[in-house]
Structure formats: structure tokens, C-alpha cells
Amino acid sequence: MREQIREGWRFVARHPVIRPCVADATAVNFVCGGLMTLTPVFLVRTLDAPAAAVGALMATGGLGSLLGAAATPRLVKWAGGARALRWAAVVATAFALLLPLAGSGWATLVFALGNAGFSAGVVVSSIVTRTHRQTHTPPELLSRVMATVRFVSWGAIPVGALAAGAAAAAWGPRTALLLVAVVSAMGPAILLASPIRRMRDLD
């Protein structure tokens, strides 16, 4: 079992494309964990949104995810997988920065736009990277590689939730949301510092 775990780690750590993609996914999941913690608190306590509005605003993330998933095949075909990945990471960060700018009343639409755009960018990135991982990993290593990726990237979700909760307790939900949005810039920074920045496709 230990040797199988090591094989998965070695393949991920040495792969020039999968390694930065996993780092990007880890940063994104850290942010997602923070958003899961902060969103209901921010909407209820800071924006004083009614229950129905809170549900609708949180549902915009699902709408953005659906639109991102629908757009991914055409986007990859038109721009290439690596370009689509870079653009999606930048778009997700840009929309995440809208979240702490939301206000009460009609200004909650800023949150809806930011939530939908961030989710769309995350889904495009997820589809592109998972497709590459599953098609470029040797079949005998695929399960070990997937386990490694999930252990690392999904492990960031509770860490992000705890960090966001601590930040909200110290400085308030809006400031904490701003900090989480700023952290989301780590995703595109990781990709642009890797060989992916020069690629059109991930092959």
C-alpha cells in the first residue's frame, strides 16, 4: 500500500502539467471552503437578505456551474485546453473580487454575478484538468493518481473553511470575504508560473 501511494505521489509531483493543475485545484478548493463558510453569514448578517433571497443568491453558483459546463467543449475547441484553463482561472478570480462589493437591496445582484462567474470559471477549470488527467495518466496509475489529487486538493476545503471563519471572527464577514477573493488569485498565478503559460493545449 505504501509503495502504491508513493507511485501516485511521484507521478503527480513530476508531471509538468498535472502538478500545477493540482496546485491550482488546491488553491481553488481552499477558496471554495472559505466561500461555503462565509456566504450565508455575509448574506444574512451583513446584507440582511431575507431567507428566500439567500437561497436564490446561493443558487446562482449552480447556474454559473451549468453555464460553464455547457461552454467548456466549445471553448476548448476554439482556444485550446491550456488557454481555456488560464482564462477560466483569471475569470474566476475577477468575479470572486465582486463578492465583497455587494450591498443590500438591488446591490445583492453584484453578489449573484460574482458567484455565478466564479463558479463558471471553476467548473471550466475542473473539466479541462480532469479530462487531461484521465487521458494522460497510464491506466495502471490512474486510481493512485486520482487518490493523490483528491487527498491534496479536497483536503484544502476544510482548511479554507476554518481560515475564513477565523478571519470573519477577527475582522468581520466582508473583510474575510475580500481576503478569500484575493487568495483566489493564487490559482492563475500558479498556472502562469508553470509551463502551462506557454501552451495552447495541455497535450
Short mmCIF file of C-alpha atoms in Angstrom, two decimals:
data_model
loop_
_atom_site.label_atom_id
_atom_site.label_comp_id
_atom_site.label_asym_id
_atom_site.label_seq_id
_atom_site.Cartn_x
_atom_site.Cartn_y
_atom_site.Cartn_z
CA MET A 1 0.00 0.00 0.00
CA ARG A 2 2.80 2.44 0.88
CA GLU A 3 4.51 1.79 -2.44
CA GLN A 4 1.28 2.40 -4.35
CA ILE A 5 0.82 5.71 -2.53
CA ARG A 6 4.41 6.70 -3.35
CA GLU A 7 3.89 5.86 -7.03
CA GLY A 8 0.86 8.15 -7.18
CA TRP A 9 2.70 10.97 -5.44
CA ARG A 10 5.77 10.63 -7.66
CA PHE A 11 3.76 10.72 -10.87
CA VAL A 12 1.82 13.83 -9.80
CA ALA A 13 4.86 15.63 -8.40
CA ARG A 14 6.97 15.06 -11.52
CA HIS A 15 4.37 15.72 -14.20
CA PRO A 16 4.84 19.19 -15.76
CA VAL A 17 1.10 19.70 -16.36
CA ILE A 18 -0.69 17.68 -13.69
CA ARG A 19 1.45 19.13 -10.87
CA PRO A 20 0.49 22.79 -11.44
CA CYS A 21 -3.10 21.79 -12.16
CA VAL A 22 -3.28 20.07 -8.78
CA ALA A 23 -1.75 23.12 -7.10
CA ASP A 24 -4.34 25.32 -8.82
CA ALA A 25 -7.16 23.00 -7.77
CA THR A 26 -5.90 23.06 -4.19
CA ALA A 27 -5.94 26.86 -4.14
CA VAL A 28 -9.42 26.91 -5.68
CA ASN A 29 -10.76 24.42 -3.16
CA PHE A 30 -9.29 26.46 -0.31
CA VAL A 31 -11.29 29.42 -1.63
CA CYS A 32 -14.42 27.29 -2.10
CA GLY A 33 -14.17 26.12 1.50
CA GLY A 34 -13.94 29.73 2.62
CA LEU A 35 -16.91 30.75 0.49
CA MET A 36 -19.06 27.92 1.85
CA THR A 37 -18.40 29.25 5.34
CA LEU A 38 -18.77 32.95 4.62
CA THR A 39 -21.59 33.15 2.09
CA PRO A 40 -24.61 32.52 4.37
CA VAL A 41 -23.13 34.65 7.15
CA PHE A 42 -22.34 37.50 4.78
CA LEU A 43 -25.76 37.44 3.15
CA VAL A 44 -27.73 37.22 6.38
CA ARG A 45 -25.71 39.35 8.80
CA THR A 46 -24.02 41.87 6.53
CA LEU A 47 -26.52 42.30 3.70
CA ASP A 48 -29.59 41.49 5.83
CA ALA A 49 -31.03 39.45 2.97
CA PRO A 50 -34.30 37.56 3.58
CA ALA A 51 -34.29 33.77 3.56
CA ALA A 52 -35.70 33.45 0.05
CA ALA A 53 -33.10 35.86 -1.32
CA VAL A 54 -30.31 33.95 0.41
CA GLY A 55 -31.41 30.75 -1.26
CA ALA A 56 -31.69 32.41 -4.66
CA LEU A 57 -28.30 34.11 -4.36
CA MET A 58 -26.57 30.90 -3.35
CA ALA A 59 -28.27 29.09 -6.23
CA THR A 60 -26.57 31.42 -8.73
CA GLY A 61 -23.46 29.34 -8.18
CA GLY A 62 -25.26 26.34 -9.61
CA LEU A 63 -26.42 28.39 -12.59
CA GLY A 64 -22.87 29.54 -13.25
CA SER A 65 -21.63 25.96 -13.00
CA LEU A 66 -24.19 24.82 -15.56
CA LEU A 67 -23.23 27.59 -17.99
CA GLY A 68 -19.53 26.87 -17.52
CA ALA A 69 -20.02 23.17 -18.16
CA ALA A 70 -22.05 23.87 -21.29
CA ALA A 71 -19.45 26.31 -22.64
CA THR A 72 -16.36 24.19 -21.95
CA PRO A 73 -16.35 21.95 -25.05
CA ARG A 74 -16.66 24.88 -27.45
CA LEU A 75 -14.19 26.97 -25.50
CA VAL A 76 -11.58 24.21 -25.54
CA LYS A 77 -12.14 23.54 -29.23
CA TRP A 78 -11.81 27.24 -30.08
CA ALA A 79 -8.98 28.31 -27.78
CA GLY A 80 -7.26 25.09 -26.72
CA GLY A 81 -7.27 23.41 -23.34
CA ALA A 82 -4.35 25.31 -21.80
CA ARG A 83 -5.69 28.70 -22.88
CA ALA A 84 -9.17 27.82 -21.65
CA LEU A 85 -7.67 26.80 -18.32
CA ARG A 86 -5.73 30.06 -17.94
CA TRP A 87 -8.67 32.21 -18.95
CA ALA A 88 -11.05 30.36 -16.65
CA ALA A 89 -8.70 30.86 -13.70
CA VAL A 90 -8.41 34.60 -14.36
CA VAL A 91 -12.17 34.96 -14.88
CA ALA A 92 -12.92 33.11 -11.64
CA THR A 93 -10.67 35.47 -9.68
CA ALA A 94 -12.13 38.56 -11.34
CA PHE A 95 -15.67 37.52 -10.43
CA ALA A 96 -14.66 36.46 -6.91
CA LEU A 97 -13.50 40.02 -6.29
CA LEU A 98 -17.08 41.21 -6.91
CA LEU A 99 -18.44 39.24 -3.95
CA PRO A 100 -17.31 41.54 -1.12
CA LEU A 101 -18.53 44.59 -3.08
CA ALA A 102 -22.18 43.51 -2.83
CA GLY A 103 -24.65 45.62 -0.88
CA SER A 104 -28.23 45.42 0.29
CA GLY A 105 -31.28 45.59 -1.95
CA TRP A 106 -30.57 45.60 -5.65
CA ALA A 107 -26.86 45.67 -4.91
CA THR A 108 -27.11 41.99 -3.96
CA LEU A 109 -27.10 41.35 -7.72
CA VAL A 110 -23.38 42.09 -7.58
CA PHE A 111 -23.03 39.05 -5.35
CA ALA A 112 -25.17 36.99 -7.75
CA LEU A 113 -22.97 37.98 -10.69
CA GLY A 114 -19.77 37.29 -8.81
CA ASN A 115 -20.98 33.94 -7.51
CA ALA A 116 -22.14 32.77 -10.94
CA GLY A 117 -18.97 33.93 -12.69
CA PHE A 118 -16.67 32.38 -10.12
CA SER A 119 -18.50 29.06 -10.28
CA ALA A 120 -18.41 29.07 -14.09
CA GLY A 121 -14.66 29.61 -14.11
CA VAL A 122 -14.08 26.88 -11.54
CA VAL A 123 -16.15 24.36 -13.50
CA VAL A 124 -14.33 25.07 -16.76
CA SER A 125 -11.00 24.60 -14.99
CA SER A 126 -12.19 21.41 -13.35
CA ILE A 127 -13.43 19.84 -16.58
CA VAL A 128 -10.27 20.70 -18.51
CA THR A 129 -7.86 19.46 -15.85
CA ARG A 130 -9.77 16.28 -15.02
CA THR A 131 -10.08 15.38 -18.68
CA HIS A 132 -6.35 15.84 -19.18
CA ARG A 133 -5.54 13.87 -16.02
CA GLN A 134 -7.70 10.92 -17.02
CA THR A 135 -6.48 10.79 -20.62
CA HIS A 136 -2.75 11.30 -19.94
CA THR A 137 -2.25 9.08 -16.89
CA PRO A 138 -1.21 5.48 -17.55
CA PRO A 139 -4.21 3.23 -16.82
CA GLU A 140 -2.34 1.27 -14.16
CA LEU A 141 -1.63 4.51 -12.24
CA LEU A 142 -4.94 6.30 -12.72
CA SER A 143 -6.57 5.25 -9.46
CA ARG A 144 -3.45 6.16 -7.47
CA VAL A 145 -3.11 9.50 -9.21
CA MET A 146 -6.78 10.33 -8.64
CA ALA A 147 -6.47 9.40 -4.97
CA THR A 148 -3.41 11.63 -4.62
CA VAL A 149 -5.09 14.56 -6.34
CA ARG A 150 -8.24 14.29 -4.25
CA PHE A 151 -6.33 13.89 -0.99
CA VAL A 152 -4.36 17.07 -1.66
CA SER A 153 -6.93 19.29 -3.34
CA TRP A 154 -10.01 18.29 -1.36
CA GLY A 155 -8.04 18.47 1.85
CA ALA A 156 -7.82 22.22 1.33
CA ILE A 157 -11.59 22.66 1.68
CA PRO A 158 -11.85 22.34 5.49
CA VAL A 159 -8.65 24.37 5.88
CA GLY A 160 -10.17 27.18 3.84
CA ALA A 161 -13.38 26.98 5.84
CA LEU A 162 -11.52 27.24 9.16
CA ALA A 163 -9.33 30.10 7.93
CA ALA A 164 -12.33 32.03 6.60
CA GLY A 165 -14.25 31.52 9.83
CA ALA A 166 -11.30 32.77 11.87
CA ALA A 167 -10.92 35.81 9.60
CA ALA A 168 -14.63 36.61 9.89
CA ALA A 169 -14.47 36.37 13.67
CA ALA A 170 -11.48 38.71 13.75
CA TRP A 171 -12.36 41.28 11.08
CA GLY A 172 -15.97 40.68 10.02
CA PRO A 173 -17.57 38.78 7.13
CA ARG A 174 -16.97 41.41 4.43
CA THR A 175 -13.25 41.72 5.13
CA ALA A 176 -12.93 37.95 5.35
CA LEU A 177 -14.72 37.60 2.02
CA LEU A 178 -12.33 40.12 0.48
CA LEU A 179 -9.33 38.17 1.78
CA VAL A 180 -10.71 34.94 0.35
CA ALA A 181 -11.28 36.64 -3.00
CA VAL A 182 -7.69 37.89 -3.01
CA VAL A 183 -6.42 34.40 -2.21
CA SER A 184 -8.24 33.15 -5.32
CA ALA A 185 -5.57 34.95 -7.37
CA MET A 186 -3.20 32.16 -6.37
CA GLY A 187 -4.88 29.92 -8.96
CA PRO A 188 -3.99 31.91 -12.08
CA ALA A 189 -0.62 32.83 -10.55
CA ILE A 190 0.27 29.14 -10.21
CA LEU A 191 -0.73 28.39 -13.78
CA LEU A 192 1.09 31.38 -15.22
CA ALA A 193 4.26 30.41 -13.36
CA SER A 194 4.18 26.90 -14.85
CA PRO A 195 4.85 25.52 -18.36
CA ILE A 196 1.10 25.86 -18.99
CA ARG A 197 1.56 29.60 -19.61
CA ARG A 198 3.21 28.86 -22.97
CA MET A 199 0.85 26.12 -24.11
CA ARG A 200 -2.22 26.20 -26.32
CA ASP A 201 -3.34 22.69 -25.44
CA LEU A 202 -2.46 20.52 -22.46
CA ASP A 203 -1.08 17.66 -24.59
#
